[in-house]
mmCIF file of C-alpha atoms in Angstrom:
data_model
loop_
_atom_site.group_PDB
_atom_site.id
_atom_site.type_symbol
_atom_site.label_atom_id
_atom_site.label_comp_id
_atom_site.label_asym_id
_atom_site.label_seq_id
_atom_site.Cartn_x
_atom_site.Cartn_y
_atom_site.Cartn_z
ATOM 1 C CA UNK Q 12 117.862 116.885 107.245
ATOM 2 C CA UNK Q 13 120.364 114.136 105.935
ATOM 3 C CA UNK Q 14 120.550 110.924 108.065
ATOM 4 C CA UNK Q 15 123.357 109.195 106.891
ATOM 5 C CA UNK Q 16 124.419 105.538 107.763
ATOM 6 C CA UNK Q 17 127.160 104.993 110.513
ATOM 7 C CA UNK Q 18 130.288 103.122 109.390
ATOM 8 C CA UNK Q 19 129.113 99.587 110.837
ATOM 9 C CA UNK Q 20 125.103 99.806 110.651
ATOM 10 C CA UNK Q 21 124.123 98.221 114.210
ATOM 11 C CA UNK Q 22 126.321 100.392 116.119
ATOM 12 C CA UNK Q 23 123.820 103.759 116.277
ATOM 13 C CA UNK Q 24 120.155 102.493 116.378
ATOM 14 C CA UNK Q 25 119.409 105.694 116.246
ATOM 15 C CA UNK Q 26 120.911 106.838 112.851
ATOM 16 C CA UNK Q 27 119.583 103.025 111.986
ATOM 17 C CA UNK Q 28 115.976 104.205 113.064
ATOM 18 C CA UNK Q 29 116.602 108.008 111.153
ATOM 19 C CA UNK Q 30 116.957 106.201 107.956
ATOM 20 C CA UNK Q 31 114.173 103.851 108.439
ATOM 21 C CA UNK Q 32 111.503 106.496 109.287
ATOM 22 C CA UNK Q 33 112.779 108.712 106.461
ATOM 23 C CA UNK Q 34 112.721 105.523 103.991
ATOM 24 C CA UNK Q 35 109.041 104.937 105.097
ATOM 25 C CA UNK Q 36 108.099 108.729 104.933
ATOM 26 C CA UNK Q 37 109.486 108.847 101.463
ATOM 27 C CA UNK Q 38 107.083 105.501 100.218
ATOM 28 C CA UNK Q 39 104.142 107.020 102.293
ATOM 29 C CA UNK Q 40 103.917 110.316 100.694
ATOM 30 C CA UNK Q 41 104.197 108.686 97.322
ATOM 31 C CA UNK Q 42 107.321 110.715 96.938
ATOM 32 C CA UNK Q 43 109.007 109.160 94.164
ATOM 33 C CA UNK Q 44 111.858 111.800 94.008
ATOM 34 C CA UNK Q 45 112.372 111.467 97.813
ATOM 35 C CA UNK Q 46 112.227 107.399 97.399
ATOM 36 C CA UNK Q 47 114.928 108.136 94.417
ATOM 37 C CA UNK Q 48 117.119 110.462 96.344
ATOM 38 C CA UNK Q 49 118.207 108.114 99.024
ATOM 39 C CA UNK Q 50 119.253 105.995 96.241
ATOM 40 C CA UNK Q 51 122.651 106.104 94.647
ATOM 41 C CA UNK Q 52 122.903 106.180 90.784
ATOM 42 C CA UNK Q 53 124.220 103.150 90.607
ATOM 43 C CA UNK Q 54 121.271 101.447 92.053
ATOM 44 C CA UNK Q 55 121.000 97.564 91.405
ATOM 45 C CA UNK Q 56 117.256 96.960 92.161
ATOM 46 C CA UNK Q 57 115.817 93.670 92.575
ATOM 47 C CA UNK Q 58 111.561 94.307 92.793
ATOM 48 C CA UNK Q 59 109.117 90.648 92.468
ATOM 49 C CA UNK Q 60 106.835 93.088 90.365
ATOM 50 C CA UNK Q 61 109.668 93.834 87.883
ATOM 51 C CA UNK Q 62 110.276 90.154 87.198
ATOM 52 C CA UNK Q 63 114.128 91.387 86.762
ATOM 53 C CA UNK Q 64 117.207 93.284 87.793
ATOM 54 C CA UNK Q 65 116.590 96.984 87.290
ATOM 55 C CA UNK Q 66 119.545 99.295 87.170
ATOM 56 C CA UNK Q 67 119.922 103.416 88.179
ATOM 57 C CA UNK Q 68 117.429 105.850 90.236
ATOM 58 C CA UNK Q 69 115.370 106.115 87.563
ATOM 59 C CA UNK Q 70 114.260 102.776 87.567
ATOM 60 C CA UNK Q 71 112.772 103.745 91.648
ATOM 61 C CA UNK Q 72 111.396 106.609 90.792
ATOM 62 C CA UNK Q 73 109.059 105.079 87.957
ATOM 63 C CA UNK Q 74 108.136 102.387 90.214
ATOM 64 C CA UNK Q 75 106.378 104.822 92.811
ATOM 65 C CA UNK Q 76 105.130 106.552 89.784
ATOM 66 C CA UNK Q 77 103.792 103.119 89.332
ATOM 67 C CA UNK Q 78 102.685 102.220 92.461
ATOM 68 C CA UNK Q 79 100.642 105.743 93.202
ATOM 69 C CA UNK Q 80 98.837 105.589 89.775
ATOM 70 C CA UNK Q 81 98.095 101.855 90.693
ATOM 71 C CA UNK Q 82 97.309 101.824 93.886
ATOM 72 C CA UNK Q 83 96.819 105.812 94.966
ATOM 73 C CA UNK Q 84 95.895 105.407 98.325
ATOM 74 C CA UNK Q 85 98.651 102.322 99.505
ATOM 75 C CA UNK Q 86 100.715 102.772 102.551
ATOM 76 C CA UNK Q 87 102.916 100.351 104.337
ATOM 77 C CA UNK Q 88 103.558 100.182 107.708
ATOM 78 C CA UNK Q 89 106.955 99.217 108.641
ATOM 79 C CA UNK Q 90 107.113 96.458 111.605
ATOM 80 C CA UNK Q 91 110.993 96.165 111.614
ATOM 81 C CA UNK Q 92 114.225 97.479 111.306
ATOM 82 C CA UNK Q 93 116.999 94.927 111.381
ATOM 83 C CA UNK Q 94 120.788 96.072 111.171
ATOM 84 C CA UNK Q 95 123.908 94.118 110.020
ATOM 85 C CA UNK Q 96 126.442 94.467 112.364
ATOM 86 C CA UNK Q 97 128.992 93.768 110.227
ATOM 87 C CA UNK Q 98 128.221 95.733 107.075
ATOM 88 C CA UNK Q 99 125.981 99.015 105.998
ATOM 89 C CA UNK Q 100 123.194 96.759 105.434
ATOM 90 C CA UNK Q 101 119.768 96.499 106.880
ATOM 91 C CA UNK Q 102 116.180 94.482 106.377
ATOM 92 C CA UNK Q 103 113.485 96.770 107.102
ATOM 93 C CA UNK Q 104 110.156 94.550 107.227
ATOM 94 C CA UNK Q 105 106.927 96.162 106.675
ATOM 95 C CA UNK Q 106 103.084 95.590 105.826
ATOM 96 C CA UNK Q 107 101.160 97.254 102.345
ATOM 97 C CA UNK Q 108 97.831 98.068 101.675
ATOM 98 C CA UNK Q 109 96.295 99.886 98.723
ATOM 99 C CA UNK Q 110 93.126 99.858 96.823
ATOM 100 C CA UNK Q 111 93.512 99.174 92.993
ATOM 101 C CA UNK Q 112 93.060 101.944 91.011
ATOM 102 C CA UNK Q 113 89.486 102.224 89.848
ATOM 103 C CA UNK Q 114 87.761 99.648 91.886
ATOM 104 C CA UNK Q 115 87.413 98.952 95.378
ATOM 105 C CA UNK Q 116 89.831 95.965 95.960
ATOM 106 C CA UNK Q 117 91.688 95.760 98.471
ATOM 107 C CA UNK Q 118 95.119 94.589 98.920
ATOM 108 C CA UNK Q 119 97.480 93.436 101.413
ATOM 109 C CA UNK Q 120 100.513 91.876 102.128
ATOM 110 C CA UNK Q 121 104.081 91.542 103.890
ATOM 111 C CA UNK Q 122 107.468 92.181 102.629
ATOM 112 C CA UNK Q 123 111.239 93.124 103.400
ATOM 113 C CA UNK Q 124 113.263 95.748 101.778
ATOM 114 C CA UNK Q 125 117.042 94.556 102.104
ATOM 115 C CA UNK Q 126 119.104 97.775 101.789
ATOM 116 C CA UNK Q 127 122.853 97.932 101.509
ATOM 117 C CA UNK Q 128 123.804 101.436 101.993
ATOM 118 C CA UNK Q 129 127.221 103.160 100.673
ATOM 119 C CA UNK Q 130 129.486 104.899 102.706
ATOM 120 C CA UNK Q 131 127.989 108.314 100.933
ATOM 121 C CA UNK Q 132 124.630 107.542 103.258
ATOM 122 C CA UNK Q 133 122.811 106.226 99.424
ATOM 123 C CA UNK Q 134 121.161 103.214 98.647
ATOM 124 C CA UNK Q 135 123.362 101.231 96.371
ATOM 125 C CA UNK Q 136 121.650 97.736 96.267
ATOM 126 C CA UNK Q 137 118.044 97.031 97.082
ATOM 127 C CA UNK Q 138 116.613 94.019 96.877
ATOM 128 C CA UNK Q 139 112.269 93.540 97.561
ATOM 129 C CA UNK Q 140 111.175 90.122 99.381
ATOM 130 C CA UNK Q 141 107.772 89.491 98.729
ATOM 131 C CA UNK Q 142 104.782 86.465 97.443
ATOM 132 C CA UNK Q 143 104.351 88.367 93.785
ATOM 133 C CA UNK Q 144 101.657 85.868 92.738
ATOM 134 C CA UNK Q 145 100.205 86.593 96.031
ATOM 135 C CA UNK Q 146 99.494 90.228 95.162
ATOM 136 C CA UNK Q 147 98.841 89.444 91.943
ATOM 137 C CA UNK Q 148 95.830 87.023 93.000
ATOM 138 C CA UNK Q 149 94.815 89.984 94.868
ATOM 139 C CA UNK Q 150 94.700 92.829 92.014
ATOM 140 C CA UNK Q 151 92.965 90.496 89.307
ATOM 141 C CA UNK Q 152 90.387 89.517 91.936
#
C-alpha cells in the first residue's frame, strides 16, 4: 500500500505517521529498493558519510547497499516524527546501531532525516543530520 503525503504535511498525522513507519520499515529490512522507491529521481541527497551532494535514486540505493555490507545487522529506531505545517516537509529523528562488519564493534548514534516530499508522495530532497566524525571514531575503534 502507497501512503502518500497530504497537501500541507501537519494536517493528517496519520498519513504523516504512514510514511514514517514505511520510511523506517524500508531502512530496517535493509531494503535498498524500498528505501529508493519512496524517492523521486530527481533526488538531491545530502548524507555526512558522503562528504557531498549526491544526485538521483541510485545514489540511495547504493548507500543501503553500503550500509548492510558495512554494518549487516544495524537498525535505527525512530524517536520522532516532526511535520511542517506549512510545506510537504518533515524531520523524522531516530537512533542507529550496527556492528561493523567483521568484528564485534559496536556502534551508535543519533540523527535526523529532513525529508521534503513532492506532491507525487516521493522524496525529492533529503538531507542526513548527524556527528560523522563521531561514527567514524566509533568504526576505526
Amino acid at each position: 500500500m502507497t501512503t502518500t503525503m497530504p497537501a500541507v504535511a501537519a494536517t493528517d498525522i496519520d498519513a504523516v505517521e504512514a510514511f514514517c513507519a514505511r520510511w523506517e520499515k524500508a531502512w530496517n529490512g535493509h531494503d535498498a529498493d524500498a528505501v529508493a522507491a519512496m524517492c523521486a529521481d530527481d533526488l538531491v541527497y545530502d548524507e555526512p558519510a558522503l562528504r557531498q551532494t549526491a544526485h538521483g535514486r541510485d545514489s540511495i540505493r547504493d548507500f543501503v547497499a553500503n550500509m548492510v555490507r558495512n554494518f549487516p545487522d544495524y537498525s535505527f529506531t525512530r524517536v520522532g516524527n516532526y511535520a511542517d505545517t506549512t510545506r510537504r516537509a518533515l524531520v523524522v529523528a531516530w537512533h542507529f546501531t550496527g556492528t561493523v562488519a567483521g568484528t564485534d564493534r559496536r556502534v551508535e548514534f543519533h540523527g535526523d532525516d529532513r525529508l521534503e516530499v513532492g506532491e507525487d508522495g516521493l522524496i525529492h530532497a533529503y538531507r542526513c543530520l548527524y556527528d560523522n566524525k563521531f561514527v567514524e571514531r566509533q568504526v576505526r575503534g
